[in-house]
PDB file of C-alpha atoms in Angstrom:
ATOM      1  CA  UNK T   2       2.280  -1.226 -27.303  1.00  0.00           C
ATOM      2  CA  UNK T   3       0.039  -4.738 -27.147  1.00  0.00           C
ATOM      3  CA  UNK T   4      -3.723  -5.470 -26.380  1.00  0.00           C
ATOM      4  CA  UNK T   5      -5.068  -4.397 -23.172  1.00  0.00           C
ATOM      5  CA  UNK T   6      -5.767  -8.193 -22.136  1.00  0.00           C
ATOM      6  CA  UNK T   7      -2.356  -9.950 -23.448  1.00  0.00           C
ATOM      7  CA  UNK T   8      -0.848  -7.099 -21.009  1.00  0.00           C
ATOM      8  CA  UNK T   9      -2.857  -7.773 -18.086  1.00  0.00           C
ATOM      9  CA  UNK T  10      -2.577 -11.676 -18.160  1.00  0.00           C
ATOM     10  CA  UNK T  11       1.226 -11.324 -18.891  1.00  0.00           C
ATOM     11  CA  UNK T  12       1.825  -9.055 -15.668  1.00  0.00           C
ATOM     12  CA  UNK T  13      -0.698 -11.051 -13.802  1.00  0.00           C
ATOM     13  CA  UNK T  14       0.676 -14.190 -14.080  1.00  0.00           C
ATOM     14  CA  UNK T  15       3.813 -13.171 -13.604  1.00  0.00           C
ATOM     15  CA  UNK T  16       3.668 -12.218 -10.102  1.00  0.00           C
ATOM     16  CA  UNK T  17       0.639 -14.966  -9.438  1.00  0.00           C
ATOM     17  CA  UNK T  18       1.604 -16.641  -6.649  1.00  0.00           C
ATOM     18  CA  UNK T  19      -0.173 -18.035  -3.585  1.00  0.00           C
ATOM     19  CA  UNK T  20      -1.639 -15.384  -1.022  1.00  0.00           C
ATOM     20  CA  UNK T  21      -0.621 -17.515   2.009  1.00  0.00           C
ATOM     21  CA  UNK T  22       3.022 -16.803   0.824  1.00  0.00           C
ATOM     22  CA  UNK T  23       2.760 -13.560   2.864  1.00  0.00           C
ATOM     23  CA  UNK T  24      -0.042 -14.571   5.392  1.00  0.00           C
ATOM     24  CA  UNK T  25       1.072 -14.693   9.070  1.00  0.00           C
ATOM     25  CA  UNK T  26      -1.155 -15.592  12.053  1.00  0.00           C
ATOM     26  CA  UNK T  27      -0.812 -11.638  13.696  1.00  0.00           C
ATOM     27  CA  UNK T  28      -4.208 -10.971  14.201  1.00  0.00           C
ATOM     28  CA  UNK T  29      -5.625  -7.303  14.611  1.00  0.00           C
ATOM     29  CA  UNK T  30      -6.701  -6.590  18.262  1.00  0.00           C
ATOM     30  CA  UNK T  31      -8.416  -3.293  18.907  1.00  0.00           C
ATOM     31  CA  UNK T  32      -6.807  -1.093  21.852  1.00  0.00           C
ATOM     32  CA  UNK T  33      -8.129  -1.753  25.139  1.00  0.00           C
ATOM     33  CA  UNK T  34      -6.800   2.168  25.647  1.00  0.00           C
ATOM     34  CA  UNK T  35      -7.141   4.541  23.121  1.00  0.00           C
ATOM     35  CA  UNK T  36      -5.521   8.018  23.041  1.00  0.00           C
ATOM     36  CA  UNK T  37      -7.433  11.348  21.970  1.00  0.00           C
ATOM     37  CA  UNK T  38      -6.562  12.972  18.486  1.00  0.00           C
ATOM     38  CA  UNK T  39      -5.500  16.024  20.046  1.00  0.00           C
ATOM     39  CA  UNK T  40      -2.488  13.662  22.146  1.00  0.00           C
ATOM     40  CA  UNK T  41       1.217  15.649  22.601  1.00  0.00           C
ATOM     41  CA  UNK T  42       2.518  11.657  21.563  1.00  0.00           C
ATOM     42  CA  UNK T  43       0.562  11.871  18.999  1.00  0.00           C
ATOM     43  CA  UNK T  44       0.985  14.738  17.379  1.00  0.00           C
ATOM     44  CA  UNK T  45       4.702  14.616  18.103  1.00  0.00           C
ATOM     45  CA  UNK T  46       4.498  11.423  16.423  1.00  0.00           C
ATOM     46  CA  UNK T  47       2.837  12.481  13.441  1.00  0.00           C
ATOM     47  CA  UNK T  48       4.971  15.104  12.669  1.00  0.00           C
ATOM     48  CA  UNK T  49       8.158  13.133  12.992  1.00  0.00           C
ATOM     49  CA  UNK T  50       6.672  10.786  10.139  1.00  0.00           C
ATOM     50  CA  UNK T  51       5.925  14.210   8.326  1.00  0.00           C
ATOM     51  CA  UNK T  52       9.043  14.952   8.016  1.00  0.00           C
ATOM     52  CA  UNK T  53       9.744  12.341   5.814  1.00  0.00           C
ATOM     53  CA  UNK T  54       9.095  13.398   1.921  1.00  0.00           C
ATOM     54  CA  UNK T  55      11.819  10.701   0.660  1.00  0.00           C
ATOM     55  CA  UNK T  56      11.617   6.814   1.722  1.00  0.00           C
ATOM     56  CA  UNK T  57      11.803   3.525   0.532  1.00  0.00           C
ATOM     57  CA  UNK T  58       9.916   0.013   1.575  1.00  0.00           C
ATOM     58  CA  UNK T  59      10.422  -3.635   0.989  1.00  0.00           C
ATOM     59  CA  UNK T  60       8.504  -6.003   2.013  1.00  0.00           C
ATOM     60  CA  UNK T  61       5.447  -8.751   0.488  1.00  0.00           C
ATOM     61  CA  UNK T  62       2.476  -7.780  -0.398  1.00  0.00           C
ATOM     62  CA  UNK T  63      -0.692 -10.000  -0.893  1.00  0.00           C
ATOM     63  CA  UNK T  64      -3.947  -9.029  -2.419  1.00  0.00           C
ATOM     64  CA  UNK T  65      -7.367 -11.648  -2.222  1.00  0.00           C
ATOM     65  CA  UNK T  66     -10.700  -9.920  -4.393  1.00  0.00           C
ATOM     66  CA  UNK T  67     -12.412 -10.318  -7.399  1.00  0.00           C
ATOM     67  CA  UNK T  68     -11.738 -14.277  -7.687  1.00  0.00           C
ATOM     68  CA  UNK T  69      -8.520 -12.840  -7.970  1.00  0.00           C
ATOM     69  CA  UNK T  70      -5.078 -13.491  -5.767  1.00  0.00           C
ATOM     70  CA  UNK T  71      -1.709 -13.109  -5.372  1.00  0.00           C
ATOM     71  CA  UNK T  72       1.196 -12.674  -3.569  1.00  0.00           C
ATOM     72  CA  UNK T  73       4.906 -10.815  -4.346  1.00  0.00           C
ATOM     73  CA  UNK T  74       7.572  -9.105  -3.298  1.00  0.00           C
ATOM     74  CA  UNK T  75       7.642  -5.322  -3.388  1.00  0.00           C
ATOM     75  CA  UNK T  76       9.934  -2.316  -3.366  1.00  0.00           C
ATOM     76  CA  UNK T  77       7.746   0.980  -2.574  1.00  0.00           C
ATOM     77  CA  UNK T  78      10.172   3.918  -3.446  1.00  0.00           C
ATOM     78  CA  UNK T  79       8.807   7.608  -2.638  1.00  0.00           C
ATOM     79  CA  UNK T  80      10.233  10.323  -4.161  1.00  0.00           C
ATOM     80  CA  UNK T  81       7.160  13.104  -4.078  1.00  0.00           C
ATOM     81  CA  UNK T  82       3.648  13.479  -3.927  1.00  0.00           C
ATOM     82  CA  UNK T  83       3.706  13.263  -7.891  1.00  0.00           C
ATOM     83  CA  UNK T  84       6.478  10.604  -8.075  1.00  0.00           C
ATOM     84  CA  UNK T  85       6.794   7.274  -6.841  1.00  0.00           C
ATOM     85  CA  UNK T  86       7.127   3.776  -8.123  1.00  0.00           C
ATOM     86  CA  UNK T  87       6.173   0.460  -7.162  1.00  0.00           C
ATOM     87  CA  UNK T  88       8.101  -3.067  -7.921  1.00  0.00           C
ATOM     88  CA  UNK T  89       7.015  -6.115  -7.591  1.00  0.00           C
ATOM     89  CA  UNK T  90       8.951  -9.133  -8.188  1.00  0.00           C
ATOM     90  CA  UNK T  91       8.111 -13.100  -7.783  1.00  0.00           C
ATOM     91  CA  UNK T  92      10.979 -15.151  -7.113  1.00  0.00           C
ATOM     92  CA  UNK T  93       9.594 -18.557  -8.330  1.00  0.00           C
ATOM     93  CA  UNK T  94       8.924 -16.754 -11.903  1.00  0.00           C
ATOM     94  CA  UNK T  95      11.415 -14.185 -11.950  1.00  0.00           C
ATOM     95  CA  UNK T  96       9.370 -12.090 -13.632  1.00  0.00           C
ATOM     96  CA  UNK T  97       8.845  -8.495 -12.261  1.00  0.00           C
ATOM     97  CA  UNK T  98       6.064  -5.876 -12.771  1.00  0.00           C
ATOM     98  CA  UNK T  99       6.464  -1.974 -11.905  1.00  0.00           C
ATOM     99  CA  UNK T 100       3.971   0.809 -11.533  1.00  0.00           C
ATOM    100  CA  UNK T 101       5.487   4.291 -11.696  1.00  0.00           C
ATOM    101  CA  UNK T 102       3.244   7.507 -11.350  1.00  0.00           C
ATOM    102  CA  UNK T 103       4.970  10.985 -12.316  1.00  0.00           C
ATOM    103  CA  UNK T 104       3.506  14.225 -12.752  1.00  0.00           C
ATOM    104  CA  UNK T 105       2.410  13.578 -16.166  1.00  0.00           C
ATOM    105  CA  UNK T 106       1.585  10.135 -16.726  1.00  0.00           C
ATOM    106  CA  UNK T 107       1.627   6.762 -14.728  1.00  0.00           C
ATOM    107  CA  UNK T 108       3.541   3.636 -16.375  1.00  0.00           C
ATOM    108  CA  UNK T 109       2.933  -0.112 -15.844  1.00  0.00           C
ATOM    109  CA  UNK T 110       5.485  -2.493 -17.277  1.00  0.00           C
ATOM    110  CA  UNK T 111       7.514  -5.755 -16.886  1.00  0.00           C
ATOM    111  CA  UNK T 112      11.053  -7.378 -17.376  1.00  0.00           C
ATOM    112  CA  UNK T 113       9.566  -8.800 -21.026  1.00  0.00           C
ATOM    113  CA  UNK T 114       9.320  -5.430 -22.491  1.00  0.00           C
ATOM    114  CA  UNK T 115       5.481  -5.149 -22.385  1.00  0.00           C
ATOM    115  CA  UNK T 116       3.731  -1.840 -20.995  1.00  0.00           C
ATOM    116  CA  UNK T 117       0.903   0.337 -21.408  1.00  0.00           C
ATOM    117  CA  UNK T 118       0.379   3.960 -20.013  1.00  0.00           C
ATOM    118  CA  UNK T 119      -1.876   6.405 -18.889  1.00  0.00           C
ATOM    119  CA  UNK T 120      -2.660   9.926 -17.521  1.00  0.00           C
ATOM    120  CA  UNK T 121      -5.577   8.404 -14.984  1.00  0.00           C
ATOM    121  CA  UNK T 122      -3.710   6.018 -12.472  1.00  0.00           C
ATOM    122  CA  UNK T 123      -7.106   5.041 -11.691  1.00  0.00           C
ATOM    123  CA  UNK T 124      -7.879   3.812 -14.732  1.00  0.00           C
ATOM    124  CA  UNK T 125      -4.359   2.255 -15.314  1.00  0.00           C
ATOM    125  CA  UNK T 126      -4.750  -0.057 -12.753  1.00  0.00           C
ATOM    126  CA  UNK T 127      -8.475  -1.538 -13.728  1.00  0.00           C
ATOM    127  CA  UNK T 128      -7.423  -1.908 -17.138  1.00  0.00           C
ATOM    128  CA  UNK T 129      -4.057  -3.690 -16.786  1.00  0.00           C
ATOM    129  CA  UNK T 130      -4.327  -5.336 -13.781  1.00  0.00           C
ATOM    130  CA  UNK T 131      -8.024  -5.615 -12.918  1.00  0.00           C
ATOM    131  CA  UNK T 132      -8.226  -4.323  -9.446  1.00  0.00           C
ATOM    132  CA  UNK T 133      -8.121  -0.473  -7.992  1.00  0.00           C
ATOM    133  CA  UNK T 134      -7.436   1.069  -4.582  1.00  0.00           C
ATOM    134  CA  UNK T 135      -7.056   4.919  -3.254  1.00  0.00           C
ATOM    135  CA  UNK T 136      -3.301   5.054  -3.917  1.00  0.00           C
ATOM    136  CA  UNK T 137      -3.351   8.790  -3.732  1.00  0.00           C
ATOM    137  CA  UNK T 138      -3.825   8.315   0.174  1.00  0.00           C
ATOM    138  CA  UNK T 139      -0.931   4.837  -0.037  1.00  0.00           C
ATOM    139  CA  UNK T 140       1.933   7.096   0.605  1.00  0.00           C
ATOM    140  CA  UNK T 141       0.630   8.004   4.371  1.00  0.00           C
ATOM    141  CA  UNK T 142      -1.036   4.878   4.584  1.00  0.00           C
ATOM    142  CA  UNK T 143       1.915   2.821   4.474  1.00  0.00           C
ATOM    143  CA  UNK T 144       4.036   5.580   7.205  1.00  0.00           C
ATOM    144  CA  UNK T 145       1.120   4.847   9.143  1.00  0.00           C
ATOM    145  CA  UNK T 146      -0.504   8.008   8.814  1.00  0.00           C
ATOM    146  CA  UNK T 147      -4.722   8.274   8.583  1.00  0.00           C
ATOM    147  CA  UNK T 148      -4.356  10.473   5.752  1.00  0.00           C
ATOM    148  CA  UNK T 149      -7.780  11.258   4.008  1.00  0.00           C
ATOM    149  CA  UNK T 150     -10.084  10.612   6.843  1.00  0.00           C
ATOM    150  CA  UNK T 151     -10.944  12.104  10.767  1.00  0.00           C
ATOM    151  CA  UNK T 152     -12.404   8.510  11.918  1.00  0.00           C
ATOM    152  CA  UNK T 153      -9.186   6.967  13.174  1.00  0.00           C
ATOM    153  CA  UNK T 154      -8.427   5.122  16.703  1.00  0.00           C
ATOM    154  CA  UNK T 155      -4.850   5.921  18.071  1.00  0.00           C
ATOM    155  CA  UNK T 156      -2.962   3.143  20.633  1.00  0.00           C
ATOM    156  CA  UNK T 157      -1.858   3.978  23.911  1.00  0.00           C
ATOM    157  CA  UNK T 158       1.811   3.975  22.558  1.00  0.00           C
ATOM    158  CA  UNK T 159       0.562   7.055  20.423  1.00  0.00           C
ATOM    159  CA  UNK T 160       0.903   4.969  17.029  1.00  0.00           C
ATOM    160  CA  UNK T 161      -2.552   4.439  14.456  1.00  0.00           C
ATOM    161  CA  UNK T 162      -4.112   1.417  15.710  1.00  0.00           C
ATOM    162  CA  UNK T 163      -7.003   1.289  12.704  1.00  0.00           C
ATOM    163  CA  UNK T 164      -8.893   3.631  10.887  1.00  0.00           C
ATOM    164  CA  UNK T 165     -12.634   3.824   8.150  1.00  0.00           C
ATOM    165  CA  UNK T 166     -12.100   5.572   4.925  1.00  0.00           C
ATOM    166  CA  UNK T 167     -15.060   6.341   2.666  1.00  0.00           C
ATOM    167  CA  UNK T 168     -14.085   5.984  -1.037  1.00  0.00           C
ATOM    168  CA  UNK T 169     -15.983   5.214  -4.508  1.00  0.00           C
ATOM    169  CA  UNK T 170     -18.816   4.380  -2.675  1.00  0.00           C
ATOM    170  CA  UNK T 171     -16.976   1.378  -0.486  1.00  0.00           C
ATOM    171  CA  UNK T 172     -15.957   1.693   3.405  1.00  0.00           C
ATOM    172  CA  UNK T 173     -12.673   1.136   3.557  1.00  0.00           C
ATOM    173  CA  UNK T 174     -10.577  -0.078   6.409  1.00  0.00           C
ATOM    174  CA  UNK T 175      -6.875  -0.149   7.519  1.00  0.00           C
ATOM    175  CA  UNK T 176      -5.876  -2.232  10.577  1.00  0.00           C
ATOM    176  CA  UNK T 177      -1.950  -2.135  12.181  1.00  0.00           C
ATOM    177  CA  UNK T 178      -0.903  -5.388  13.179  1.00  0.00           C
ATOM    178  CA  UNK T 179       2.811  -4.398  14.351  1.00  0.00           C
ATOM    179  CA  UNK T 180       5.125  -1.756  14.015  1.00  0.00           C
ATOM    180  CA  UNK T 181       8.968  -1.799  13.815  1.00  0.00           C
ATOM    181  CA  UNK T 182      10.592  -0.779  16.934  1.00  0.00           C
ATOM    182  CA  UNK T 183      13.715  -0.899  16.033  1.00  0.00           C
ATOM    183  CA  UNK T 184      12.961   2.508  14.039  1.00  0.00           C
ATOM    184  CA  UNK T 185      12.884   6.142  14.646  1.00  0.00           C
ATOM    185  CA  UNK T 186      10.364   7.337  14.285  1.00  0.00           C
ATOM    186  CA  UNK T 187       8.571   3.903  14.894  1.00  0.00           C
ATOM    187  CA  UNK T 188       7.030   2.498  11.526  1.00  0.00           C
ATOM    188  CA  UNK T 189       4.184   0.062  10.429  1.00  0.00           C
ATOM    189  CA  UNK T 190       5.535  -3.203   9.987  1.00  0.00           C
ATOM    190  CA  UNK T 191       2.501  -5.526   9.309  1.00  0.00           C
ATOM    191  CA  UNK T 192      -0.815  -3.741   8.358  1.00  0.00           C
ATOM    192  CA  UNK T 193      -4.182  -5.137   6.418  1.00  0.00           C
ATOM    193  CA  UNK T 194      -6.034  -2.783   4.052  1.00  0.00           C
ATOM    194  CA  UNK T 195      -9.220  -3.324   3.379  1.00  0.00           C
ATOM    195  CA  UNK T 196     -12.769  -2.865   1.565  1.00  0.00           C
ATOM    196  CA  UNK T 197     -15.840  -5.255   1.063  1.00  0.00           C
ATOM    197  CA  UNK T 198     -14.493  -6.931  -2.680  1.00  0.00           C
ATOM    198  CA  UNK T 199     -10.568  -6.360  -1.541  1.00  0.00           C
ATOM    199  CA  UNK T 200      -7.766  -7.223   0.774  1.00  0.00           C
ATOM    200  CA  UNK T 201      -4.335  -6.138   0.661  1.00  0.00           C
ATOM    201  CA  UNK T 202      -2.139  -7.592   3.076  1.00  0.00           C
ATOM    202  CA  UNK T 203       1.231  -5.954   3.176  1.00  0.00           C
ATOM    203  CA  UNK T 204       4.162  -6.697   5.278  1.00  0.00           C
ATOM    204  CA  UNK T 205       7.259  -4.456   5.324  1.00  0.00           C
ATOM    205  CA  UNK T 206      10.864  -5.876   6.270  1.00  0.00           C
ATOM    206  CA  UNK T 207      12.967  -3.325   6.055  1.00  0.00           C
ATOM    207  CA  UNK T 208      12.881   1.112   5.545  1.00  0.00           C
ATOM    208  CA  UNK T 209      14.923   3.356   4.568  1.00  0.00           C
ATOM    209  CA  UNK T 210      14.560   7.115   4.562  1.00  0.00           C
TER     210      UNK T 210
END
């Protein structure tokens, strides 16, 4: 176990990288036609993405707040609501960072042996690597699910076009860019997450479930 700080500036700059590494020019449009809530797509829709408890994601992720930035590589694996992990890796560096919550305790370390635990995930994440979102609600998020929140605006293909999400006091937002069509059921493929002090820009290549 090492200092707080030495942890948090080794996993930072380990995965530092410019945040126009994962920028594209998509740009979020709002839906000229919107569907109700209550839509037969819709709902079919939802419950299709349901039905996946198991998946995995990779893709790059960029995050701009706090005079902070960066941009990496990421594997998001799934395995239950009190189990999942999250890898990033930077290829310039080669130095990776994970974040793994279980039901007992969530984990942050890197390919140099350093780490540093604890039973708030909330917490975890301030402390090591200076920046917290709701990742209780990332899971759906990321399927493109408005989990958390009522005030959500769904497409006329019956996908999430963007949705407002009240938490510690901030309005979040989460916009949907594209979605893979290639996949059944269809999946986010480019989608911006964001608050007043945060971005997270995250970009998914490839899923598997």
């Amino acid at each position: 176990m090492i200092n707080q700080t030495t942890l948090r500036l080794a996993l930072i700059s380990g995965v530092t990288l410019l945040f126009v590494g994962c920028a594209t020019n998509e740009q979020f449009t709002a839906p000229e036609v919107t569907l109700p809530h209550s839509s037969p797509v819709w709902q079919q829709h939802q419950q299709a993405v349901n039905a996946i408890n198991h998946y995995a994601a990779d893709g790059q992720l960029g995050y701009i707040g706090n005079n902070k930035r960066f941009s990496s590589s990421f594997h998001w694996q799934y395995l239950g609501k009190q189990h999942y992990r999250l890898f990033f890796s930077s290829l310039l560096s080669r130095s990776t960072l994970t974040i793994e919550k279980t039901a007992n305790n969530t984990v942050i370390f890197d390919n140099n042996g350093n780490h540093y635990a604890n039973q708030d995930i909330h917490q975890l994440l301030q402390d090591v690597i200076g920046f917290d979102f709701p990742v209780e609600e990332f899971p759906n998020w990321i399927k493109g699910l408005p989990s958390g929140t009522q005030n959500y605006v769904i497409n006329q293909q019956g996908l999430l076009s963007h949705f407002t999400y009240q938490w510690q006091g901030e309005n979040w937002q989460a916009q949907y860019l594209n979605y893979h069509q290639s996949v059944s059921p269809t999946l986010p493929e480019s989608l911006l997450i964001s608050s007043p002090s945060k971005k997270l820009k995250i970009q998914i290549k490839t899923w598997k479930f």
